[in-house]
Amino acid sequence: MADAYDLPKGDLMAGKRGVVMGVANANSIAWGIAAQLAAQGAEMAFTIMEMMEKRVRPLADSIGVKTLIPCEVTDDASMEAAFKTIEDTFGTIDFLVHSIAFSDKNELKGSFVENTTRGNFARSMDISAYSFVDASRRAARLMPRGGSLVTLTYLGSERTIPNYNVMGVAKAALEASTRYIARDLGPKKIRCNAISAGAVRTLSLAGISGGRGMLAHGRAWAPLQEDTAVESVAGCALWLLSDLGRSTTGEVVHVDAGFHIVGLPDEEGGAE
Ligand code: NAD
């Protein structure tokens, strides 16, 4: 990820305040998005897992984010307290970024049908899909002027990807939730979209068996023949979160160097 200050500056987000959920370290997609939003004048709070604070604090400082809020999304009291702090800090908000997912890595390998337990199925859904519904409801209450909600998804929701397994099922639920949220909140001028990012080297990717293969195949098979750039995922978030995206809602936008359009790769693994 480029240094936050290498990004082109502008004022597309000037006067907008919001919440970014899911920065864990400098490789997090949420961090790429936050840096991009800051470069365009947004004011933000981060919700983070408490144990990540040491890593996240210097990043937050580097873009002037003062409010780091510990938040465990499976815990109603924690979510309640987090959004109370957001309300106390900003009063009202204009945007929310949800960049959170989790599944037991022992179930992100091998056979989906053999390895998926009831407990981890429910937990993966809770953290990776329901948390967006919950956060959207809480955020919408703080958006009297309308707003924009964005979550992060992956192609494993639409097609089978080896080892992605239950996470693909959770992402399908997340994308369907995006459409229902968009429908419910549209009359309040609150938009809701998902970005389907190509493979990016992060902590989450490391939890998927063969995650490196996802990167390598992306590079070899995608029409653009390159990795997905976090800056480009962040650029899409900027479009959706700023007024530039004001007529787009309920959408899943692929930012993956075109990987999702390829049904069968070229014989040698890449186009000449
Ligand atoms: P990451 O590990 O940096 O981010 C995941 C975040 O989820 C972390 O900040 C972690 O603290 C948070 N989290 C997990 N369980 C939580 C819980 N119970 N309560 C609160 N927070 C919790 O990895 P990332 O790759 O930046 O992932 C961000 C999002 O992007 C995820 O939804 C992921 O599925 C999605 N995504 C990632 C890729 C990729 O290749 N890395 C591709 C497409 C989509």
PDB file of N, CA and C in Angstrom, residues 2 9 13 17 37 43 55 96 111 141 161 202 213 217-218 238 244 258 261:
ATOM      1  N   ALA A   2       0.564   2.155  -0.893  1.00  0.00           N
ATOM      2  CA  ALA A   2       1.315   3.414  -0.941  1.00  0.00           C
ATOM      3  C   ALA A   2       1.109   4.183   0.363  1.00  0.00           C
ATOM      4  N   LYS A   9      -4.478  14.179  -3.745  1.00  0.00           N
ATOM      5  CA  LYS A   9      -5.373  14.829  -2.773  1.00  0.00           C
ATOM      6  C   LYS A   9      -6.505  15.564  -3.485  1.00  0.00           C
ATOM      7  N   MET A  13     -14.430  14.187  -0.386  1.00  0.00           N
ATOM      8  CA  MET A  13     -15.076  13.780   0.865  1.00  0.00           C
ATOM      9  C   MET A  13     -15.079  14.914   1.896  1.00  0.00           C
ATOM     10  N   ARG A  17     -18.242  12.803   7.354  1.00  0.00           N
ATOM     11  CA  ARG A  17     -17.721  12.059   8.506  1.00  0.00           C
ATOM     12  C   ARG A  17     -18.257  10.642   8.466  1.00  0.00           C
ATOM     13  N   LEU A  37      -9.762   7.918   1.629  1.00  0.00           N
ATOM     14  CA  LEU A  37     -10.814   8.838   2.084  1.00  0.00           C
ATOM     15  C   LEU A  37     -10.207  10.048   2.776  1.00  0.00           C
ATOM     16  N   GLU A  43     -13.455  12.865   7.446  1.00  0.00           N
ATOM     17  CA  GLU A  43     -13.147  12.731   8.867  1.00  0.00           C
ATOM     18  C   GLU A  43     -13.691  11.369   9.301  1.00  0.00           C
ATOM     19  N   ARG A  55      -1.009  -1.781  16.617  1.00  0.00           N
ATOM     20  CA  ARG A  55      -0.668  -1.665  15.191  1.00  0.00           C
ATOM     21  C   ARG A  55      -1.415  -0.536  14.505  1.00  0.00           C
ATOM     22  N   LEU A  96     -20.226   4.611   6.014  1.00  0.00           N
ATOM     23  CA  LEU A  96     -19.707   3.485   6.792  1.00  0.00           C
ATOM     24  C   LEU A  96     -19.015   2.509   5.844  1.00  0.00           C
ATOM     25  N   SER A 111     -12.585 -30.290   1.501  1.00  0.00           N
ATOM     26  CA  SER A 111     -13.975 -30.463   1.082  1.00  0.00           C
ATOM     27  C   SER A 111     -14.920 -29.572   1.886  1.00  0.00           C
ATOM     28  N   ARG A 141     -29.258   5.117  11.509  1.00  0.00           N
ATOM     29  CA  ARG A 141     -29.910   5.980  12.509  1.00  0.00           C
ATOM     30  C   ARG A 141     -29.137   7.289  12.705  1.00  0.00           C
ATOM     31  N   ILE A 161     -14.635 -21.526  -5.458  1.00  0.00           N
ATOM     32  CA  ILE A 161     -13.199 -21.280  -5.452  1.00  0.00           C
ATOM     33  C   ILE A 161     -12.610 -22.295  -4.465  1.00  0.00           C
ATOM     34  N   THR A 202      -3.348 -10.056   2.487  1.00  0.00           N
ATOM     35  CA  THR A 202      -3.691  -9.512   3.808  1.00  0.00           C
ATOM     36  C   THR A 202      -3.724 -10.663   4.811  1.00  0.00           C
ATOM     37  N   GLY A 213      -2.209 -19.161  -4.121  1.00  0.00           N
ATOM     38  CA  GLY A 213      -2.680 -19.619  -5.439  1.00  0.00           C
ATOM     39  C   GLY A 213      -3.748 -18.685  -5.982  1.00  0.00           C
ATOM     40  N   HIS A 217      -3.200 -17.116  -9.596  1.00  0.00           N
ATOM     41  CA  HIS A 217      -4.162 -17.325 -10.676  1.00  0.00           C
ATOM     42  C   HIS A 217      -4.775 -16.012 -11.124  1.00  0.00           C
ATOM     43  N   GLY A 218      -4.996 -15.135 -10.161  1.00  0.00           N
ATOM     44  CA  GLY A 218      -5.525 -13.806 -10.504  1.00  0.00           C
ATOM     45  C   GLY A 218      -4.605 -13.129 -11.506  1.00  0.00           C
ATOM     46  N   LEU A 238     -14.139   5.159  -2.803  1.00  0.00           N
ATOM     47  CA  LEU A 238     -14.261   6.621  -2.834  1.00  0.00           C
ATOM     48  C   LEU A 238     -15.424   7.043  -3.743  1.00  0.00           C
ATOM     49  N   LEU A 244     -20.166  11.325  -6.034  1.00  0.00           N
ATOM     50  CA  LEU A 244     -20.010  10.820  -7.409  1.00  0.00           C
ATOM     51  C   LEU A 244     -20.869   9.580  -7.633  1.00  0.00           C
ATOM     52  N   GLY A 258     -10.413  -7.729 -13.713  1.00  0.00           N
ATOM     53  CA  GLY A 258     -11.249  -8.410 -14.704  1.00  0.00           C
ATOM     54  C   GLY A 258     -11.352  -9.925 -14.513  1.00  0.00           C
ATOM     55  N   ILE A 261     -14.596 -12.122 -15.235  1.00  0.00           N
ATOM     56  CA  ILE A 261     -15.233 -12.328 -16.553  1.00  0.00           C
ATOM     57  C   ILE A 261     -14.667 -13.538 -17.285  1.00  0.00           C
TER      58      ILE A 261
END
